Amino acid sequence: MRLDYPVNIKIILVPCTGKVDVLHLLRAIQKGADGAYVVGCLEGACHYNEGNLRARERVEHVSRLLEEIGLEGDRVRMYNLSSGEGPTFAAYAKEMTEHIQKLGPNPLKKWAE
Amino acid sequence: MIVAQRKPFEEIKDMLKVYKKVLNVGCGTCVAVCLAGGEKEVDVLNAELDMARKLEENPIEMGAITVERQCDREYLETLDSIVEEYDAILSMACGVGVQFLAERFPHKPVFPAVDTSGLAVNQAVGWYEERCRSCNQCVLGMTAGICPVTMCAKGLYNGPCGGTNKGNCEISKDQPCAWHMIYERLAAQDRLDNIIAFYPAVGWKDQTPRTLIQPGYKTEDSAPEN
């Protein structure tokens, strides 16, 4: 499809979003990422039944942890789409990038070097 | 299993506010199984503390180690060579582990990172329900396997009281009456004579810390020094 999406996004592949752990998201922010989002399959369509539902719970948990320590909880988000929705993937990437740009840089970035 | 839940983050952060280098010690047994204080929870808490203190421009260096059990001397030994590098110790074990750690390193401030809730069963992933208060005077044989100390709001040994209400306790419609459950189960087993028997109240008063030495093991006098 050769779709464009923001170049600042770094993709980390996982076999299922159920593999994404609280610590993976926390570490991303701790190491200076401005935001992190998880893109899972549509709810109800997980090959492993509930991987994407577990991922959502973890994202929401990390969001609460970030609020607790004084960062914006919305720096982490969960999106869902099916594997055939390339344009939606690009749209979510653009939406997340614009959203994070509004929040501004991660204040922990200066400690990450 | 002993279950615990992590203390509120603000409380933990406040306990450590004057320290710059803290060792977070997890426990790999009960609190690891109930997802409160094992290796992963140590890493999550350390990441949180690290980020929170950096945001306050007052960084803290967090060490991490998880021992098999903090209630066993042999596992605490592994900490002997490293605690001196730290200003304080944070323990993610139950209250037993925290105290044993503090006993072993009396010159180091030791802080608890979890609130110990009790002895519980695992109903589903991450869901625990208390079943035992370790009263040391078990009556489960007479109460059809339902603990009145834990399950009755008043901890009555002879119930039900006047507050029983169609199977529920007077404190909440969501709280079943323990003695109603005991009655139902004893009736089903045709053992209702048990509910008529009178049980002396548990001897809670003048409680001192209990020591248990299983038959055939060492005497209390032979317990090793720290």
mmCIF file of C-alpha atoms in Angstrom:
data_model
loop_
_atom_site.group_PDB
_atom_site.id
_atom_site.type_symbol
_atom_site.label_atom_id
_atom_site.label_comp_id
_atom_site.label_asym_id
_atom_site.label_seq_id
_atom_site.Cartn_x
_atom_site.Cartn_y
_atom_site.Cartn_z
ATOM 1 C CA MET A 1 0.000 0.000 0.000
ATOM 2 C CA ARG A 2 3.046 2.249 0.536
ATOM 3 C CA LEU A 3 1.212 4.301 3.129
ATOM 4 C CA ASP A 4 2.951 7.150 4.907
ATOM 5 C CA TYR A 5 3.044 7.346 8.666
ATOM 6 C CA PRO A 6 5.202 9.451 11.014
ATOM 7 C CA VAL A 7 8.888 8.484 10.933
ATOM 8 C CA ASN A 8 9.367 9.021 14.687
ATOM 9 C CA ILE A 9 7.528 5.781 15.462
ATOM 10 C CA LYS A 10 9.636 2.764 16.269
ATOM 11 C CA ILE A 11 7.849 -0.532 15.865
ATOM 12 C CA ILE A 12 8.574 -3.423 18.231
ATOM 13 C CA LEU A 13 7.046 -6.678 17.065
ATOM 14 C CA VAL A 14 5.500 -9.097 19.539
ATOM 15 C CA PRO A 15 3.728 -12.377 18.767
ATOM 16 C CA CYS A 16 0.562 -11.129 20.491
ATOM 17 C CA THR A 17 -0.169 -7.964 22.498
ATOM 18 C CA GLY A 18 -0.751 -10.320 25.427
ATOM 19 C CA LYS A 19 3.049 -10.548 25.531
ATOM 20 C CA VAL A 20 3.380 -6.826 26.308
ATOM 21 C CA ASP A 21 4.175 -6.408 29.962
ATOM 22 C CA VAL A 22 3.734 -3.480 32.348
ATOM 23 C CA LEU A 23 7.497 -3.317 32.627
ATOM 24 C CA HIS A 24 8.006 -3.008 28.839
ATOM 25 C CA LEU A 25 5.865 0.129 28.736
ATOM 26 C CA LEU A 26 7.334 1.572 31.927
ATOM 27 C CA ARG A 27 10.884 1.024 30.691
ATOM 28 C CA ALA A 28 10.093 2.833 27.427
ATOM 29 C CA ILE A 29 9.002 5.939 29.334
ATOM 30 C CA GLN A 30 11.820 5.553 31.890
ATOM 31 C CA LYS A 31 14.355 5.520 29.070
ATOM 32 C CA GLY A 32 12.984 8.725 27.582
ATOM 33 C CA ALA A 33 10.353 7.738 25.005
ATOM 34 C CA ASP A 34 7.749 10.499 24.732
ATOM 35 C CA GLY A 35 4.955 7.965 24.451
ATOM 36 C CA ALA A 36 4.246 4.313 23.842
ATOM 37 C CA TYR A 37 1.207 2.683 22.317
ATOM 38 C CA VAL A 38 0.112 -0.862 21.808
ATOM 39 C CA VAL A 39 -1.702 -1.884 18.632
ATOM 40 C CA GLY A 40 -3.608 -5.109 19.087
ATOM 41 C CA CYS A 41 -6.171 -7.095 17.179
ATOM 42 C CA LEU A 42 -9.826 -6.134 17.398
ATOM 43 C CA GLU A 43 -11.472 -7.021 20.688
ATOM 44 C CA GLY A 44 -13.179 -10.380 20.332
ATOM 45 C CA ALA A 45 -10.799 -11.394 17.532
ATOM 46 C CA CYS A 46 -7.705 -12.424 19.513
ATOM 47 C CA HIS A 47 -6.187 -15.649 18.224
ATOM 48 C CA TYR A 48 -5.307 -16.452 21.836
ATOM 49 C CA ASN A 49 -8.765 -15.375 23.039
ATOM 50 C CA GLU A 50 -7.806 -12.616 25.454
ATOM 51 C CA GLY A 51 -4.274 -11.380 24.687
ATOM 52 C CA ASN A 52 -5.480 -7.982 23.528
ATOM 53 C CA LEU A 53 -7.826 -7.646 26.514
ATOM 54 C CA ARG A 54 -4.950 -8.335 28.891
ATOM 55 C CA ALA A 55 -2.827 -5.807 27.009
ATOM 56 C CA ARG A 56 -5.518 -3.159 27.467
ATOM 57 C CA GLU A 57 -5.654 -3.823 31.205
ATOM 58 C CA ARG A 58 -1.870 -3.470 31.412
ATOM 59 C CA VAL A 59 -1.858 -0.262 29.390
ATOM 60 C CA GLU A 60 -4.504 1.165 31.705
ATOM 61 C CA HIS A 61 -2.458 0.055 34.714
ATOM 62 C CA VAL A 62 0.680 1.737 33.369
ATOM 63 C CA SER A 63 -1.363 4.849 32.702
ATOM 64 C CA ARG A 64 -2.344 4.929 36.389
ATOM 65 C CA LEU A 65 1.276 4.320 37.458
ATOM 66 C CA LEU A 66 2.469 7.241 35.330
ATOM 67 C CA GLU A 67 -0.156 9.529 36.883
ATOM 68 C CA GLU A 68 1.031 8.322 40.300
ATOM 69 C CA ILE A 69 4.607 9.388 39.660
ATOM 70 C CA GLY A 70 3.648 12.744 38.176
ATOM 71 C CA LEU A 71 3.618 12.122 34.417
ATOM 72 C CA GLU A 72 0.658 12.260 32.023
ATOM 73 C CA GLY A 73 -1.046 8.841 32.029
ATOM 74 C CA ASP A 74 -2.095 9.443 28.443
ATOM 75 C CA ARG A 75 1.477 8.963 27.248
ATOM 76 C CA VAL A 76 0.529 5.307 26.884
ATOM 77 C CA ARG A 77 -2.443 4.190 24.821
ATOM 78 C CA MET A 78 -4.022 1.075 23.350
ATOM 79 C CA TYR A 79 -5.421 0.842 19.835
ATOM 80 C CA ASN A 80 -7.184 -2.046 18.124
ATOM 81 C CA LEU A 81 -7.420 -2.929 14.446
ATOM 82 C CA SER A 82 -7.447 -5.972 12.215
ATOM 83 C CA SER A 83 -4.407 -7.052 10.228
ATOM 84 C CA GLY A 84 -6.085 -5.940 6.981
ATOM 85 C CA GLU A 85 -6.442 -2.325 8.077
ATOM 86 C CA GLY A 86 -3.228 -0.711 6.857
ATOM 87 C CA PRO A 87 -4.756 2.751 6.447
ATOM 88 C CA THR A 88 -6.129 2.588 10.030
ATOM 89 C CA PHE A 89 -2.661 1.660 11.288
ATOM 90 C CA ALA A 90 -1.220 4.743 9.589
ATOM 91 C CA ALA A 91 -4.084 6.878 10.924
ATOM 92 C CA TYR A 92 -3.484 5.702 14.502
ATOM 93 C CA ALA A 93 0.239 6.393 14.136
ATOM 94 C CA LYS A 94 -0.543 9.927 13.042
ATOM 95 C CA GLU A 95 -3.124 10.405 15.811
ATOM 96 C CA MET A 96 -0.721 9.168 18.516
ATOM 97 C CA THR A 97 2.112 11.346 17.209
ATOM 98 C CA GLU A 98 -0.061 14.466 17.179
ATOM 99 C CA HIS A 99 -1.371 13.635 20.636
ATOM 100 C CA ILE A 100 2.149 13.218 22.065
ATOM 101 C CA GLN A 101 3.344 16.382 20.359
ATOM 102 C CA LYS A 102 0.602 18.242 22.216
ATOM 103 C CA LEU A 103 1.815 16.766 25.530
ATOM 104 C CA GLY A 104 5.398 17.791 24.764
ATOM 105 C CA PRO A 105 8.634 15.911 25.360
ATOM 106 C CA ASN A 106 9.082 13.398 28.165
ATOM 107 C CA PRO A 107 10.741 15.301 31.046
ATOM 108 C CA LEU A 108 12.764 12.167 31.864
ATOM 109 C CA LYS A 109 14.579 12.339 28.533
ATOM 110 C CA LYS A 110 17.439 14.398 29.960
ATOM 111 C CA TRP A 111 18.206 11.617 32.472
ATOM 112 C CA ALA A 112 18.184 8.917 29.812
ATOM 113 C CA GLU A 113 21.596 9.643 28.287
ATOM 114 C CA MET B 1 -0.714 -18.623 51.188
ATOM 115 C CA ILE B 2 0.162 -15.277 52.721
ATOM 116 C CA VAL B 3 -1.227 -12.476 50.577
ATOM 117 C CA ALA B 4 -0.291 -8.819 50.521
ATOM 118 C CA GLN B 5 -0.922 -5.729 48.482
ATOM 119 C CA ARG B 6 1.480 -3.004 47.589
ATOM 120 C CA LYS B 7 1.338 0.122 49.684
ATOM 121 C CA PRO B 8 0.253 3.342 47.952
ATOM 122 C CA PHE B 9 3.142 4.732 45.938
ATOM 123 C CA GLU B 10 3.122 8.073 47.782
ATOM 124 C CA GLU B 11 3.565 6.280 51.124
ATOM 125 C CA ILE B 12 6.568 4.330 49.838
ATOM 126 C CA LYS B 13 8.106 7.412 48.243
ATOM 127 C CA ASP B 14 7.655 9.366 51.458
ATOM 128 C CA MET B 15 9.389 6.657 53.552
ATOM 129 C CA LEU B 16 12.425 6.828 51.262
ATOM 130 C CA LYS B 17 12.571 10.589 50.783
ATOM 131 C CA VAL B 18 15.825 11.130 52.702
ATOM 132 C CA TYR B 19 17.702 8.206 51.136
ATOM 133 C CA LYS B 20 19.799 8.235 47.966
ATOM 134 C CA LYS B 21 20.633 4.579 47.535
ATOM 135 C CA VAL B 22 18.129 1.913 48.499
ATOM 136 C CA LEU B 23 18.091 -1.854 48.055
ATOM 137 C CA ASN B 24 14.666 -3.223 47.150
ATOM 138 C CA VAL B 25 14.428 -6.829 48.316
ATOM 139 C CA GLY B 26 11.684 -8.962 46.823
ATOM 140 C CA CYS B 27 10.488 -12.290 48.169
ATOM 141 C CA GLY B 28 10.109 -15.190 45.774
ATOM 142 C CA THR B 29 7.475 -17.181 47.626
ATOM 143 C CA CYS B 30 3.988 -16.118 48.814
ATOM 144 C CA VAL B 31 4.071 -12.444 47.796
ATOM 145 C CA ALA B 32 5.498 -13.393 44.398
ATOM 146 C CA VAL B 33 2.615 -15.794 43.784
ATOM 147 C CA CYS B 34 0.037 -13.168 44.779
ATOM 148 C CA LEU B 35 1.730 -10.652 42.456
ATOM 149 C CA ALA B 36 2.623 -8.176 45.214
ATOM 150 C CA GLY B 37 6.333 -8.490 45.948
ATOM 151 C CA GLY B 38 8.201 -10.829 43.613
ATOM 152 C CA GLU B 39 10.974 -10.117 41.140
ATOM 153 C CA LYS B 40 8.708 -8.372 38.644
ATOM 154 C CA GLU B 41 7.015 -6.185 41.245
ATOM 155 C CA VAL B 42 10.460 -5.138 42.490
ATOM 156 C CA ASP B 43 11.369 -4.006 38.967
ATOM 157 C CA VAL B 44 8.095 -2.126 38.497
ATOM 158 C CA LEU B 45 8.389 -0.319 41.835
ATOM 159 C CA ASN B 46 12.029 0.533 41.201
ATOM 160 C CA ALA B 47 11.170 1.973 37.797
ATOM 161 C CA GLU B 48 8.432 4.077 39.378
ATOM 162 C CA LEU B 49 10.676 5.348 42.176
ATOM 163 C CA ASP B 50 13.466 6.078 39.730
ATOM 164 C CA MET B 51 11.190 8.139 37.499
ATOM 165 C CA ALA B 52 9.379 9.927 40.326
ATOM 166 C CA ARG B 53 12.609 11.030 42.008
ATOM 167 C CA LYS B 54 14.116 12.199 38.727
ATOM 168 C CA LEU B 55 11.021 14.301 38.108
ATOM 169 C CA GLU B 56 11.677 15.901 41.501
ATOM 170 C CA GLU B 57 15.322 16.526 40.515
ATOM 171 C CA ASN B 58 16.356 14.343 43.440
ATOM 172 C CA PRO B 59 17.442 11.033 41.886
ATOM 173 C CA ILE B 60 17.590 7.815 43.857
ATOM 174 C CA GLU B 61 19.620 4.735 43.034
ATOM 175 C CA MET B 62 17.542 1.600 43.467
ATOM 176 C CA GLY B 63 19.138 -1.824 43.800
ATOM 177 C CA ALA B 64 17.090 -4.947 43.122
ATOM 178 C CA ILE B 65 17.350 -8.473 44.427
ATOM 179 C CA THR B 66 14.744 -11.132 45.051
ATOM 180 C CA VAL B 67 15.506 -13.898 47.492
ATOM 181 C CA GLU B 68 13.676 -17.212 47.587
ATOM 182 C CA ARG B 69 12.170 -16.456 51.009
ATOM 183 C CA GLN B 70 12.788 -13.621 53.437
ATOM 184 C CA CYS B 71 11.563 -15.730 56.359
ATOM 185 C CA ASP B 72 14.530 -18.137 56.070
ATOM 186 C CA ARG B 73 17.974 -17.250 57.358
ATOM 187 C CA GLU B 74 19.783 -19.189 54.666
ATOM 188 C CA TYR B 75 18.313 -16.991 51.932
ATOM 189 C CA LEU B 76 19.007 -13.729 53.781
ATOM 190 C CA GLU B 77 22.679 -14.672 53.963
ATOM 191 C CA THR B 78 23.008 -13.776 50.295
ATOM 192 C CA LEU B 79 22.321 -10.153 51.231
ATOM 193 C CA ASP B 80 25.120 -9.884 53.811
ATOM 194 C CA SER B 81 27.727 -8.853 51.288
ATOM 195 C CA ILE B 82 25.642 -6.211 49.531
ATOM 196 C CA VAL B 83 23.541 -4.319 52.094
ATOM 197 C CA GLU B 84 26.492 -2.204 53.207
ATOM 198 C CA GLU B 85 26.450 -0.479 49.810
ATOM 199 C CA TYR B 86 23.000 0.938 50.550
ATOM 200 C CA ASP B 87 21.553 3.644 52.839
ATOM 201 C CA ALA B 88 18.348 1.727 53.495
ATOM 202 C CA ILE B 89 16.438 -1.428 52.590
ATOM 203 C CA LEU B 90 12.944 -1.661 51.136
ATOM 204 C CA SER B 91 11.302 -5.045 51.606
ATOM 205 C CA MET B 92 8.478 -6.313 49.435
ATOM 206 C CA ALA B 93 7.941 -9.375 51.653
ATOM 207 C CA CYS B 94 5.109 -9.922 54.124
ATOM 208 C CA GLY B 95 5.440 -8.508 57.639
ATOM 209 C CA VAL B 96 7.360 -11.614 58.687
ATOM 210 C CA GLY B 97 10.023 -11.090 56.038
ATOM 211 C CA VAL B 98 10.373 -7.379 56.789
ATOM 212 C CA GLN B 99 10.966 -8.106 60.467
ATOM 213 C CA PHE B 100 13.456 -10.903 59.809
ATOM 214 C CA LEU B 101 15.360 -8.622 57.467
ATOM 215 C CA ALA B 102 15.376 -5.827 60.057
ATOM 216 C CA GLU B 103 16.611 -8.290 62.689
ATOM 217 C CA ARG B 104 19.470 -9.399 60.487
ATOM 218 C CA PHE B 105 20.565 -5.858 59.619
ATOM 219 C CA PRO B 106 19.671 -3.892 62.769
ATOM 220 C CA HIS B 107 21.880 -0.949 61.801
ATOM 221 C CA LYS B 108 20.049 -0.398 58.492
ATOM 222 C CA PRO B 109 16.636 1.266 58.215
ATOM 223 C CA VAL B 110 14.218 -1.304 56.762
ATOM 224 C CA PHE B 111 10.877 -0.228 55.236
ATOM 225 C CA PRO B 112 7.858 -2.284 54.146
ATOM 226 C CA ALA B 113 6.590 -1.830 50.598
ATOM 227 C CA VAL B 114 3.481 -3.978 50.999
ATOM 228 C CA ASP B 115 0.594 -4.313 53.429
ATOM 229 C CA THR B 116 0.182 -7.920 54.513
ATOM 230 C CA SER B 117 -3.486 -8.859 54.232
ATOM 231 C CA GLY B 118 -3.709 -12.416 55.532
ATOM 232 C CA LEU B 119 -3.898 -16.067 54.590
ATOM 233 C CA ALA B 120 -5.949 -16.504 51.486
ATOM 234 C CA VAL B 121 -7.027 -18.752 48.637
ATOM 235 C CA ASN B 122 -6.607 -17.969 44.965
ATOM 236 C CA GLN B 123 -10.047 -17.594 43.336
ATOM 237 C CA ALA B 124 -8.780 -16.383 39.937
ATOM 238 C CA VAL B 125 -5.646 -14.711 38.591
ATOM 239 C CA GLY B 126 -4.968 -11.754 40.884
ATOM 240 C CA TRP B 127 -8.022 -12.450 43.107
ATOM 241 C CA TYR B 128 -7.461 -13.678 46.645
ATOM 242 C CA GLU B 129 -9.894 -14.330 49.466
ATOM 243 C CA GLU B 130 -8.927 -14.627 53.104
ATOM 244 C CA ARG B 131 -9.741 -17.918 54.789
ATOM 245 C CA CYS B 132 -7.581 -18.149 57.932
ATOM 246 C CA ARG B 133 -6.472 -15.773 60.717
ATOM 247 C CA SER B 134 -3.985 -18.267 62.173
ATOM 248 C CA CYS B 135 -5.691 -18.258 65.586
ATOM 249 C CA ASN B 136 -3.797 -21.409 66.573
ATOM 250 C CA GLN B 137 -7.007 -23.041 67.829
ATOM 251 C CA CYS B 138 -8.619 -24.611 64.770
ATOM 252 C CA VAL B 139 -12.309 -25.515 64.984
ATOM 253 C CA LEU B 140 -12.861 -26.328 61.295
ATOM 254 C CA GLY B 141 -13.635 -29.954 62.159
ATOM 255 C CA MET B 142 -16.763 -28.878 64.043
ATOM 256 C CA THR B 143 -17.775 -26.063 61.707
ATOM 257 C CA ALA B 144 -17.919 -28.092 58.486
ATOM 258 C CA GLY B 145 -14.688 -26.603 57.153
ATOM 259 C CA ILE B 146 -15.844 -22.969 57.369
ATOM 260 C CA CYS B 147 -13.765 -20.732 59.644
ATOM 261 C CA PRO B 148 -15.939 -18.640 61.966
ATOM 262 C CA VAL B 149 -12.964 -16.516 63.082
ATOM 263 C CA THR B 150 -12.302 -15.359 59.518
ATOM 264 C CA MET B 151 -15.699 -15.562 57.869
ATOM 265 C CA CYS B 152 -17.906 -14.195 60.693
ATOM 266 C CA ALA B 153 -17.707 -10.427 61.135
ATOM 267 C CA LYS B 154 -17.657 -10.913 64.910
ATOM 268 C CA GLY B 155 -15.386 -13.955 64.814
ATOM 269 C CA LEU B 156 -17.967 -15.827 66.874
ATOM 270 C CA TYR B 157 -17.214 -19.349 68.029
ATOM 271 C CA ASN B 158 -20.870 -19.910 68.836
ATOM 272 C CA GLY B 159 -23.243 -18.510 66.260
ATOM 273 C CA PRO B 160 -25.164 -17.234 64.543
ATOM 274 C CA CYS B 161 -25.821 -13.961 66.338
ATOM 275 C CA GLY B 162 -29.011 -11.892 66.042
ATOM 276 C CA GLY B 163 -27.572 -10.081 63.055
ATOM 277 C CA THR B 164 -27.947 -12.994 60.659
ATOM 278 C CA ASN B 165 -30.380 -12.042 57.918
ATOM 279 C CA LYS B 166 -31.597 -14.616 55.394
ATOM 280 C CA GLY B 167 -28.120 -15.948 54.814
ATOM 281 C CA ASN B 168 -26.329 -12.607 54.967
ATOM 282 C CA CYS B 169 -24.529 -10.730 57.697
ATOM 283 C CA GLU B 170 -25.966 -7.547 59.151
ATOM 284 C CA ILE B 171 -22.850 -5.590 58.121
ATOM 285 C CA SER B 172 -23.531 -5.971 54.389
ATOM 286 C CA LYS B 173 -25.863 -7.765 52.045
ATOM 287 C CA ASP B 174 -22.757 -8.842 50.119
ATOM 288 C CA GLN B 175 -21.273 -10.552 53.166
ATOM 289 C CA PRO B 176 -22.624 -14.054 53.728
ATOM 290 C CA CYS B 177 -23.304 -15.085 57.306
ATOM 291 C CA ALA B 178 -20.601 -17.576 58.241
ATOM 292 C CA TRP B 179 -22.813 -19.359 60.728
ATOM 293 C CA HIS B 180 -25.622 -19.666 58.190
ATOM 294 C CA MET B 181 -23.127 -21.342 55.828
ATOM 295 C CA ILE B 182 -21.927 -23.572 58.658
ATOM 296 C CA TYR B 183 -25.552 -24.533 59.437
ATOM 297 C CA GLU B 184 -26.311 -25.322 55.799
ATOM 298 C CA ARG B 185 -23.234 -27.476 55.332
ATOM 299 C CA LEU B 186 -23.591 -29.314 58.653
ATOM 300 C CA ALA B 187 -27.267 -29.983 57.832
ATOM 301 C CA ALA B 188 -26.313 -31.381 54.422
ATOM 302 C CA GLN B 189 -23.818 -33.672 56.140
ATOM 303 C CA ASP B 190 -26.355 -34.627 58.822
ATOM 304 C CA ARG B 191 -23.995 -33.300 61.504
ATOM 305 C CA LEU B 192 -26.163 -30.572 63.039
ATOM 306 C CA ASP B 193 -25.341 -31.819 66.551
ATOM 307 C CA ASN B 194 -22.020 -29.981 66.055
ATOM 308 C CA ILE B 195 -23.697 -26.575 65.969
ATOM 309 C CA ILE B 196 -25.358 -27.195 69.311
ATOM 310 C CA ALA B 197 -22.059 -27.956 71.025
ATOM 311 C CA PHE B 198 -20.540 -25.049 72.940
ATOM 312 C CA TYR B 199 -17.018 -23.923 72.063
ATOM 313 C CA PRO B 200 -15.000 -21.840 74.515
ATOM 314 C CA ALA B 201 -13.963 -18.494 73.040
ATOM 315 C CA VAL B 202 -10.483 -18.317 71.550
ATOM 316 C CA GLY B 203 -7.798 -17.161 73.970
ATOM 317 C CA TRP B 204 -6.804 -13.962 72.188
ATOM 318 C CA LYS B 205 -5.878 -12.110 75.352
ATOM 319 C CA ASP B 206 -2.318 -11.992 76.659
ATOM 320 C CA GLN B 207 -1.067 -12.991 73.235
ATOM 321 C CA THR B 208 2.660 -13.363 72.869
ATOM 322 C CA PRO B 209 4.517 -14.160 69.659
ATOM 323 C CA ARG B 210 4.032 -17.864 68.988
ATOM 324 C CA THR B 211 6.887 -20.165 68.205
ATOM 325 C CA LEU B 212 6.319 -23.459 66.455
ATOM 326 C CA ILE B 213 8.850 -26.275 66.607
ATOM 327 C CA GLN B 214 7.690 -29.388 64.808
ATOM 328 C CA PRO B 215 8.160 -32.662 66.715
ATOM 329 C CA GLY B 216 11.603 -34.135 66.151
ATOM 330 C CA TYR B 217 13.244 -30.813 65.359
ATOM 331 C CA LYS B 218 15.550 -28.563 67.281
ATOM 332 C CA THR B 219 14.558 -26.887 70.493
ATOM 333 C CA GLU B 220 14.064 -23.156 70.687
ATOM 334 C CA ASP B 221 17.348 -22.792 72.598
ATOM 335 C CA SER B 222 19.302 -24.196 69.715
ATOM 336 C CA ALA B 223 18.063 -21.652 67.146
ATOM 337 C CA PRO B 224 21.064 -20.052 65.487
ATOM 338 C CA GLU B 225 22.029 -16.465 66.160
ATOM 339 C CA ASN B 226 21.637 -13.993 63.302
#
